[in-house]
Amino acid sequence: MSAHQTIRFGEFELDPEGGSLRKRGVPCTLRAKTLAVLCHLASHPGRLVTHEELKRAVWRGVSVSRTVLRVCIREIRAALGDDGANCVVTVPGRGHRFVRDPDRDAFARPFVGREAELARLHEVLALSDRGLRQVVLVLGDAGSGKSRLVERFLDDVRNTGRARIATGQCLELHGGLEAYAPLLDLLGRLRGDADRDGVESALTEWAPSWLAQLPGFAGAATVAERSEDVPRQTPGRMLRELTGLFEALAANRPLVLVLEDVQWNDASTIDAIAHLAQRDVLARLLIVCTRRPIDPGPSTEPLRLLEKSLHERGRCEQIRMHALGENHVQTYLTARLAPHCVDHGVAHALHRSTGGHPLFLVAMTEHLLVTRALAVVDGKWCIVKRLEGVIPDAVETVVATSLQRVPPSRRRILEAASVAGAAFPVAAISAAVGLSIDATEDVCEEFVESGRLLRAGIETWPDGSMSGRYQFSHALHAEVLYRRLSDSARARLHLAVGEAIAAGHGEHVATVAALLARHFTLAGDIERGWQFHRKAARSAAKRFASHEAIAHLEAALALLRTLPDSEAHTLAELRCTLHLCENLATVGGFASDAVRVVHERARDLGGRVALVPAQIVGVAGLFAHHSLRGEISIARGLAEQLAVLAAAEPAFSTMAHGSLGSILFNLGDLAGARAHLEQAVADPNAPKLRLTLDSLTTYRCFLALTLLLQGDLRQAAKGIDVMVDDAATLHRDPFRLAHAHSIAAQFHATAGDRLATGRHAELAIALADEHAFTLNASATIVRGWAGRDANAVRRGIEDDARIGNRLSRPLYEALLAETLLEQGDVEAATSAIDRALLVAAETGEEHHLAELHRLRGECLLRGTNGERYTTEVEGKTAAAHASFGQALSVARRQGARLFELRAAISVCSAPRRPRSSIARLRKIHDAFDKSRKCPELSAAHGFFEADSTVGRPVSDSASHCPTAYEW
């Protein structure tokens, strides 16, 4: 390289032709456009280079805002560091000048009292550089200096280039929750990373589901268009993609993720933070979160639980922002009021009146300067007026007073910004204040210089609009401004901001639906408000973020109820209600009261507009609710209503037959159940039904259970296999598959097959855990039975009761009794059977009644083991035979051949069996389906062989070995 081609200044060498910057021979990393700006400025030293000249020279006709230039200048200064940052001088409103030997900038934002906290952040970053992922929580109220501390830390990191940085802002949307909003904001800001190509490549490889939701990235449109190539979005997949992305970005150097104001986080983002923080895989990852104090309540409980979990596992470091000491106040004032010195009495008075709160201190200082209560006397700053009446409790007045000196034409920009949020893009407010984006950015830059705003990067909207992003230096400033607006001014600004955001996002408006719902609602545009709440609910549901979907749907319904009655509004309310039904059932199960209320509303709305399908869905939801609660008689009436409604809508005949069949099964009418269930499963419309609770899967399971009890083993086994296979392949829906495995496990438990029960229960529970589904506790109960764990069965029954379920309680208590009998706890087993018989009598659920009587007889016999044959023992034996007789009678009446065979085997196994017992067993055996092996048939053969040789075998087992099944 020839000497004349190299520009040297300080310790730097710049090669404009080769496109490189070196410090002491070491290359400095800069984006191509930023390096081009530096080269153009350095090639014209000492001359003012206007903004327009830089745009023409570097972007060559491409329209960019001045904020893009400002970001480049900031990146240049960060790369040059303290030794050369002031070589680039900004002339406000005109351009920039490059000087080789600049004077030091006399102004610096004071940073005092946080040196220890800053040092700790750097220590934690060093730990993360060793592969030990770290989480730091910076705690403090509004204005305590959390953001300033983090900003200073990030400035240090940027100046050294030791880590990649990504920041996200959590915003308070006043009831409008956008799932993963802070993380999407964080990923969107990575677009400005120096290694932009690397970021987009990592997104494409590791997180295509996230890339599809980031229209500002080059590859997002392609990914969205090829949606069939993007894996189905589920909570588990999205978390795995996000984890893979961040760990890939942190592969070569640490990655610092900053999330500010996590007290406003949505539940999905909290889950993502938990997943990232608690993985045991080594990663150069540092997560820094700032949080204000939070009050106890349902909305903050997820965050509290996360923090508790991280502390218990030693995964979280807390940095609390304490009040500044008087010495810190003195240091601040010395820096703020230079070059004159400050009387020590000033620091004492301000510390006493503000309590050392940073925001109060800054606001009070500004107030004293404006009112000339703080003035220079004899060469030093002194307080020349009394401070009474200006106290920390009046901070809102102090902030408002400081804002009064802002000219009205400038203040309206701050007012519009307060409506847009604590952080905002200029494009969202420029139209509201009647200025161009460039003119609005110029005013925002003035506020940056005065300390009212902070730069927050660049925001690009899907329509190509690019503008600067800013945030209030203290969120309290935005809150004060917002509260002081008149109602009409707020509404007008919300409408203007909402329309600007909607226009900028075009067909991608769903990505900001939650934000638009808030703006249009507060603007009084109820029609667009409920529509965007519904869009936001759809987006949340696609991510399986059901809690956020429920919040948006409830907000939409509240707005719809304020509108005049009309058929269109009734239909809209009906659609939102049906969507709410689905999400509530996913979160809390069908037995919850909330599900009952919304399904009643759906039924009534369907009747109001004469929409029979909606009535059917509402009644079907009520049927599921009352069935699960064990209210069999009410459920039967609802099933009959479904049959009447389905007569007018044949497409729903599957639901009518299935509901009647399942209720008849629960009542013990197996023949009637089979007739209806076979029609439901054979209905050609059946595969077309798509409901939250997979009805077809449920009907197939009930049919398989009916066939099993009737002794048709081959058809029962085939039906349950088809049910699981269809759930796995037909819809590719993890919720339906989890539901299928759960009820398949219950089928195999009824059959007595522990091996198959455990396998299906494990799969159901794994899916529910991965995707955060709320299934009923049946999978937990039958898994406990399969593993012979009585305590697990008990816990599952208690969990099931806690959410209001009573259906299948006789079966669950019978499984508990079997497990307890195996452990020799006859008394507890007897209590379980007594509870089951009581529930069956109360609810009318009798499909398992024969088994309960048989197991009661087994409990009575076990109570005689080891005792001499006395009158008491004889009485227990007689009572046991009476129970077996009841079991045989009930099974024969119901046509439950499997239970009848089990009861006959128990009779033959008991002492003092009747002489006719073997003959009766043979008769039942001969009528049984023998195309499949089962333990009961093997046991019967054993009795027949023994009867022809030694007379009678002795059995002491109430359970049946599952290994003899051939499913």
PDB file of C-alpha atoms in Angstrom, residues 30 45 134 179 192 206 215 245 296 306 361 390 398 406 443 496 557 560 569 621 755 775 808-809 813 926 941:
ATOM      1  CA  LEU A  30     -17.168  -1.905  10.864  1.00  0.00           C
ATOM      2  CA  PRO A  45     -10.699  16.604   6.421  1.00  0.00           C
ATOM      3  CA  GLN A 134     -25.435 -16.259  33.124  1.00  0.00           C
ATOM      4  CA  ALA A 179     -46.854 -13.352  22.595  1.00  0.00           C
ATOM      5  CA  GLY A 192     -28.582  -3.728  12.373  1.00  0.00           C
ATOM      6  CA  TRP A 206     -31.865 -22.445  13.317  1.00  0.00           C
ATOM      7  CA  PRO A 215     -40.708  -9.048   7.784  1.00  0.00           C
ATOM      8  CA  LEU A 245     -30.290 -19.619  17.323  1.00  0.00           C
ATOM      9  CA  PRO A 296     -48.366  -9.998  43.994  1.00  0.00           C
ATOM     10  CA  LEU A 306     -39.289 -18.041  37.290  1.00  0.00           C
ATOM     11  CA  LEU A 361     -32.284  14.105  41.647  1.00  0.00           C
ATOM     12  CA  VAL A 390     -40.480  20.677  46.254  1.00  0.00           C
ATOM     13  CA  VAL A 398     -41.399  18.474  38.851  1.00  0.00           C
ATOM     14  CA  VAL A 406     -40.295  22.983  25.923  1.00  0.00           C
ATOM     15  CA  VAL A 443     -36.471  17.318  17.087  1.00  0.00           C
ATOM     16  CA  ALA A 496     -53.115   8.664  14.181  1.00  0.00           C
ATOM     17  CA  LEU A 557     -65.837  -9.599  23.444  1.00  0.00           C
ATOM     18  CA  LEU A 560     -68.320  -6.042  20.980  1.00  0.00           C
ATOM     19  CA  HIS A 569     -72.061  -7.915  15.655  1.00  0.00           C
ATOM     20  CA  GLY A 621     -69.004 -28.258  24.856  1.00  0.00           C
ATOM     21  CA  LEU A 755     -47.050 -52.671  29.673  1.00  0.00           C
ATOM     22  CA  LEU A 775     -54.678 -32.687  30.058  1.00  0.00           C
ATOM     23  CA  SER A 808     -64.029 -42.331  35.370  1.00  0.00           C
ATOM     24  CA  ARG A 809     -63.513 -41.978  39.129  1.00  0.00           C
ATOM     25  CA  GLU A 813     -60.339 -45.937  42.441  1.00  0.00           C
ATOM     26  CA  ASP A 926     -67.257 -70.821  25.439  1.00  0.00           C
ATOM     27  CA  HIS A 941     -58.009 -73.050  30.884  1.00  0.00           C
TER      28      HIS A 941
END
